[in-house]
Amino acid sequence: MLASLLLILSLPHAELGPRPGYLTDLLPEGDLKQQLSACLQQPAKRHPFSIGHRGAPLQFPEHSKASYLAAIRMGAGIVECDVTFTADKQLVCRHAQCDLHQTTDILLRPELAAKCSTPFTPASNGQAASAKCCTSDISLAEYKSLCAKMDGVNLQADNLTDYLNGSPDWRTTLYQQCSAPLSHQESIALFQQHGVMMTPELKAPEVAMPYQGDYSQQDYAQQLINEYKAAGVKPSEVWPQSFQLADIRYWLKHEPEFAKQAVFLDDRVDAEHYDPAHPEQLSPSFSELKAEGLNIIAPPLWVLVSVENGKLVPSAYAKAARAAGLQLITWSLERSGPLAAGGGWYYQSISSITSDDSMTLQLLDVLAQQVGVIGVFSDWPATTTFYANCML
């Protein structure tokens, strides 16, 4: 890890652009604004605290080569490939196995659209428009022929063109000129070329497993690790993730070196019965997870903070996880769009004090300085790179 960190910090300056300054200007007067303002003219370098969430999808089509290169240029020290598989059992970078209808132009390719699990149906008589196109519907070669697009569809559309034009208006389509989607192996090669670390997420299959009768979940989890081994990537440069504890446990047993940095994405907190005041009720407990060999747990942003007397503070979850010896990563900054209306799902525990985009940096500061997270996923890594260079 130290060698990788030294390599990262020796690389050329990151390109931060105007957004860090824009967010800093919005901050209320105080120490944080003064400290960050003083750093605005300083050069920044790549930093492992800054994790490119699907690349840089605030403006670039997620999991595309263009999105990854944007994240790398903005100084992300770690970049994410969400991993799923094609009909010929090849691993590719896609947020979900069945999101091609909303993240690529597959519906505009008649020969490939015909292979989709569910064809496009326009909105009619109160029924929303729909389609379902999966990586497992097509081969790797067919997947590679697609163009990535900004995520989103218009469920009220009565025609295909309007259906595909459904990305939120706070994202831009300026950079979606047939950006190439990548296979997992291609993402590894790209990240190696640019000297960044890698965080693949093994996505939950949306087809019955074992797939085609002979491809089990364990085969899938092992294939992900095998592709790093084949490329000569050191375990210290890989942070494999999963929402499924069974995947984490498989890596702990069969790939202990790679599992040292395995990240359990904790969505148990999104269950209806979760009580933020009593995270000790989660099962397995933090101590039990640590005893199994887990070192890193990653809940969403809102889980790690709460509001006391009008101020951001670490949550009970954050304190309990740290007390059990777990390290923390969190997701995903700058995915909510403008924060004037409370920030939505990612900010739900602090919506009462979230009134503008300055909360992006205020939250980041509490996460880094008080919660003690070791990394933050962001849809625009320049922000986390800037903060890390200035404050860490």
C-alpha atoms as one frame of an Amber mdcrd trajectory, in Angstrom:
protein
   0.000   0.000   0.000   2.827   2.417   0.875   4.608   1.775  -2.419   1.370
   2.336  -4.342   0.709   5.552  -2.404   4.206   6.878  -3.106   3.755   6.112
  -6.801   0.433   7.944  -6.893   1.769  11.006  -5.117   4.715  11.242  -7.524
   2.508  11.507 -10.591   1.754  14.714 -12.559  -0.670  17.327 -11.313  -4.405
  16.683 -11.418  -6.705  18.845 -13.521  -9.295  20.182 -11.090 -11.220  22.688
 -13.192 -13.581  25.313 -11.713 -15.894  23.150  -9.577 -13.789  23.027  -6.368
 -13.577  26.824  -6.439 -17.294  27.129  -7.111 -18.125  24.951  -4.110 -15.601
  26.750  -1.903 -17.093  30.139  -2.800 -20.503  28.896  -1.601 -19.234  27.928
   1.852 -20.321  30.032   4.823 -17.592  32.220   6.285 -15.366  30.336   8.673
 -12.226  28.244   9.079 -13.134  25.665   6.428 -13.712  28.307   3.773 -10.480
  30.076   4.674  -8.438  26.862   4.555  -9.886  25.658   1.272  -9.712  29.106
  -0.336  -6.008  29.249   0.445  -5.516  26.006  -1.474  -7.351  26.977  -4.647
  -4.228  28.193  -6.447  -2.039  25.306  -5.326  -1.287  22.412  -7.698  -2.935
  19.103  -6.823  -1.743  15.525  -7.249  -3.544  12.216  -7.529  -4.765  10.921
  -4.170  -6.205   7.533  -3.009  -8.806   9.315  -0.864 -10.448  10.315  -4.167
 -12.375   7.401  -5.709 -13.927   7.756  -9.151 -17.488   6.413  -8.830 -18.167
   4.782 -12.212 -15.539   7.210 -13.518 -16.824  10.790 -13.593 -20.528  10.361
 -14.451 -21.624  13.846 -13.459 -20.712  14.778 -17.035 -19.410  11.642 -18.802
 -21.296   8.405 -19.587 -20.625   6.086 -16.673 -18.215   3.159 -17.062 -17.028
   4.447 -20.415 -13.430   5.059 -21.417 -14.102   8.804 -21.509 -15.554   8.723
 -17.986 -12.577   6.791 -16.628 -10.053   9.100 -18.275 -11.868  12.130 -16.854
 -11.667  10.647 -13.336  -7.970   9.876 -13.768  -7.241  13.382 -15.020  -9.084
  14.801 -12.014  -6.731  12.969  -9.687  -8.744   9.946  -8.586  -6.289   7.532
  -7.011  -8.787   4.679  -7.264 -11.310   4.134 -10.068 -14.333   1.826 -10.077
 -15.465  -0.774 -12.583 -18.804  -2.309 -11.619 -18.555  -5.859 -12.942 -21.193
  -8.039 -14.569 -21.135 -10.653 -17.348 -22.245 -11.165 -20.937 -23.985 -14.093
 -22.618 -20.590 -15.642 -23.330 -19.564 -15.213 -19.667 -17.139 -12.351 -20.213
 -16.816  -9.654 -17.559 -17.716  -6.065 -18.455 -17.993  -2.709 -16.670 -21.648
  -1.856 -16.105 -23.506  -0.666 -13.024 -26.175  -3.355 -13.347 -26.531  -6.437
 -15.474 -29.775  -5.133 -16.959 -29.215  -1.416 -17.495 -28.137  -1.342 -21.152
 -31.447   0.199 -22.235 -30.711   3.284 -20.114 -26.903   3.534 -20.309 -26.199
   2.632 -23.961 -27.727   3.000 -27.423 -28.724  -0.687 -27.683 -32.376   0.184
 -28.407 -31.237   2.108 -31.480 -29.563  -1.040 -32.858 -32.458  -3.146 -34.232
 -30.447  -6.362 -34.451 -29.376  -6.033 -30.807 -32.615  -4.528 -29.502 -34.325
  -7.691 -30.739 -32.234  -9.662 -28.216 -33.283  -7.574 -25.200 -35.078  -9.414
 -22.406 -37.990  -6.974 -22.711 -38.468  -4.856 -25.848 -39.228  -1.149 -25.672
 -42.861  -0.374 -24.957 -43.968   3.297 -25.040 -46.005   4.881 -22.270 -49.725
   4.435 -22.833 -52.967   4.578 -20.860 -51.241   5.426 -17.609 -48.596   2.723
 -17.978 -44.948   3.880 -17.890 -42.640   3.252 -20.809 -40.430   0.215 -20.303
 -37.566  -1.890 -21.633 -35.015  -4.309 -20.196 -31.725  -4.974 -21.931 -29.063
  -7.020 -20.146 -25.400  -7.690 -20.734 -26.351 -11.361 -20.544 -28.616 -10.871
 -23.583 -25.625 -10.264 -25.855 -22.034 -11.375 -26.439 -18.918  -9.429 -25.513
 -18.355  -8.527 -29.171 -21.901  -7.168 -29.407 -21.468  -5.269 -26.157 -18.280
  -3.702 -27.491 -20.179  -2.399 -30.538 -22.429  -0.196 -28.349 -22.042   3.470
 -27.479 -22.403   4.514 -23.851 -24.826   7.313 -23.029 -25.683   9.325 -19.945
 -27.721   7.222 -17.534 -31.476   7.715 -17.564 -34.733   7.172 -19.414 -38.008
   9.103 -19.658 -40.713   6.811 -18.315 -43.448   9.096 -19.671 -42.202   8.888
 -23.265 -44.510   7.667 -26.026 -41.618   7.176 -28.479 -38.095   5.756 -28.369
 -36.237   9.021 -28.956 -37.884  10.708 -25.978 -37.471   7.557 -23.868 -33.694
   7.616 -24.322 -33.556  11.347 -23.562 -34.182  10.864 -19.858 -30.983  11.845
 -18.076 -31.484  14.372 -15.231 -31.117  17.927 -16.473 -28.255  18.641 -14.056
 -26.066  16.208 -15.977 -24.780  17.125 -19.417 -24.910  15.177 -22.679 -22.091
  17.266 -24.136 -19.560  14.441 -23.790 -21.561  11.373 -24.841 -20.390  11.180
 -28.448 -20.192   7.389 -28.734 -17.985   6.831 -25.741 -16.791   3.226 -25.669
 -18.018   0.852 -22.962 -15.198  -1.321 -21.616 -14.713  -4.918 -20.669 -13.300
  -5.593 -17.206  -9.969  -6.608 -18.732  -9.838  -3.381 -20.746 -10.496  -1.348
 -17.598  -7.597  -3.102 -15.871  -5.268  -2.310 -18.771  -6.390   1.332 -18.820
  -5.917   1.744 -15.081  -2.503   0.063 -15.225  -1.463   2.370 -18.045  -2.272
   5.425 -15.932  -1.013   4.087 -12.609  -4.267   4.189 -10.645  -5.606   1.612
  -8.212  -8.777  -0.316  -8.971 -12.019  -1.049  -7.137 -14.199  -3.584  -8.965
 -17.687  -4.208  -7.626 -19.119  -7.676  -8.245 -22.717  -6.864  -9.159 -25.567
  -9.134  -8.125 -26.682 -11.216 -11.129 -30.160 -10.563 -12.504 -30.324 -14.004
 -14.073 -30.700 -17.361 -12.364 -27.433 -18.802 -11.100 -25.716 -21.041 -11.967
 -25.968 -19.246 -15.312 -26.499 -21.591 -18.272 -26.300 -24.416 -15.747 -22.553
 -24.305 -15.126 -21.485 -20.768 -14.155 -21.886 -20.365 -10.400 -21.660 -17.287
  -8.192 -18.331 -18.643  -6.950 -17.064 -18.981 -10.538 -18.095 -15.378 -11.138
 -16.348 -14.106  -7.990 -13.207 -16.060  -8.817 -13.151 -14.892 -12.448 -13.033
 -11.291 -11.250  -9.899 -11.958  -9.184  -8.339 -14.127 -11.889  -8.383 -11.246
 -14.356  -6.258  -9.149 -11.999  -3.848 -12.015 -11.511  -3.572 -12.562 -15.266
  -2.751  -8.881 -15.738  -0.076  -8.972 -13.040  -1.884  -6.561 -10.733  -0.760
  -6.669  -7.117  -3.455  -7.355  -4.485  -2.491  -4.081  -2.769  -3.709  -2.196
  -5.865  -7.186  -3.786  -5.857 -10.172  -3.037  -3.595 -12.808  -5.664  -4.540
 -16.341  -4.755  -3.459 -19.693  -6.458  -3.072 -23.069  -5.896  -1.433 -23.250
  -9.661  -0.964 -21.515 -10.951   2.166 -21.228 -14.355   0.503 -18.881 -12.834
  -2.095 -16.735 -11.218   0.610 -16.580 -14.500   2.513 -15.616 -16.368  -0.659
 -12.681 -13.987  -1.234 -11.633 -14.185   2.419 -11.427 -17.965   2.147 -10.063
 -18.431  -1.373  -8.227 -15.168  -2.123  -7.029 -13.873   1.263  -4.430 -11.472
  -0.186  -6.981  -9.731  -2.388  -9.517  -9.882   0.450  -7.344  -7.750   2.746
  -8.818  -4.723   0.968 -12.231  -6.232   0.237 -15.032  -3.702   0.762 -18.422
  -4.775   2.111 -20.983  -2.356   0.683 -23.471  -2.194   3.525 -27.018  -1.713
   2.276 -28.516  -3.353   5.366 -29.019   0.224   6.555 -31.594   0.763   3.814
 -33.906  -1.880   5.267 -37.176  -0.639   6.746 -36.351  -1.965  10.218 -32.889
  -0.327  10.471 -32.610   1.936  13.517 -29.837   4.561  13.064 -29.639   5.021
  16.828 -28.872   1.329  17.375 -26.466   0.044  14.718 -25.430  -2.696  17.146
 -28.643  -4.459  16.131 -27.264  -5.132  12.664 -26.436  -8.767  12.023 -23.678
  -9.752  11.656 -22.389  -7.095  14.024 -19.350  -4.967  13.270 -17.272  -7.035
  15.690 -18.424 -10.269  14.080 -17.515  -8.970  10.624 -14.094  -7.939  11.858
 -13.588 -11.368  13.418 -14.333 -12.970  10.050 -11.470 -10.992   8.527 -13.275
  -8.011   7.032 -11.289  -4.779   7.248 -13.376  -2.235   5.309 -17.086  -1.472
   5.370 -18.807   1.069   3.123 -22.286   2.437   3.824 -23.845   5.377   1.913
 -23.053   8.962   2.929 -26.121   9.562   5.080 -25.368   6.610   7.363 -22.121
   8.078   8.691 -23.409  11.489   9.804 -26.248  13.009  11.757 -27.284  16.453
  13.021 -26.921  17.644  16.607 -27.748  21.219  17.584 -27.702  22.217  13.937
 -24.249  20.789  13.262 -22.922  17.773  11.389 -21.525  15.054  13.654 -20.443
  11.413  13.257 -23.324   8.971  13.531 -23.716   6.080  15.951 -22.953   3.744
  13.026 -19.648   5.521  12.319 -18.573   5.357  15.949 -19.515   1.692  16.352
 -17.804   0.575  13.146 -14.594   2.390  14.044 -14.710   1.012  17.600 -14.835
  -2.506  16.150 -11.651  -1.830  14.180 -13.247  -1.423  10.759 -12.090   1.168
   8.253 -14.727   3.212   6.442 -15.311   4.189   2.815 -18.520   5.907   1.691
 -20.593   6.633  -1.438 -21.421   8.677  -3.454 -20.640  12.385  -3.339 -22.041
  14.655  -6.077 -24.589  12.118  -7.266 -27.624  14.013  -5.989 -27.621  17.043
  -8.247 -28.188  20.518  -6.736 -28.668  20.322  -2.976 -31.090  23.201  -2.496
 -33.965  20.827  -1.711 -32.202  18.797   0.974 -30.068  16.530  -1.184 -32.399
  13.550  -1.549 -31.567   9.954  -0.599 -27.825  10.422  -0.089 -28.369  13.275
   2.391 -31.491  12.028   4.166 -29.988  12.100   7.678 -28.897  15.748   7.292
 -31.601  17.177   5.031 -32.634  19.637   7.761 -29.382  21.572   7.273 -28.767
  20.889   3.564 -29.821  23.960   1.618 -27.183  24.466  -1.077 -24.159  22.863
  -2.731 -21.758  24.089  -0.049 -22.889  21.071   1.990 -20.766  18.952  -0.402
 -17.573  20.286   1.175 -18.959  20.581   4.702 -20.000  16.938   4.622 -16.685
  15.895   3.107 -14.813  17.683   5.890 -16.752  15.934   8.663 -16.346  12.574
   6.943 -12.584  13.058   6.687 -11.770  14.820   9.952 -14.324  13.444  12.410
 -15.642  10.181  10.986 -12.214   9.209   9.656 -13.152   7.685   6.299 -10.205
   6.508   4.201 -11.885   7.209   0.868 -14.961   8.781  -0.712 -16.609   7.785
  -3.971 -17.545  10.801  -6.072 -19.239  11.355  -9.418 -16.839  14.289  -9.919
 -13.470  13.297  -8.400 -11.922  16.763  -8.747 -13.796  17.724  -5.573 -12.402
  14.900  -3.427  -8.942  15.299  -4.978  -8.947  19.002  -4.135 -10.067  18.413
  -0.572  -7.530  15.633   0.016  -4.619  17.701  -1.318  -5.591  20.641   0.857
  -6.658  18.996   4.106  -5.150  15.496   4.386
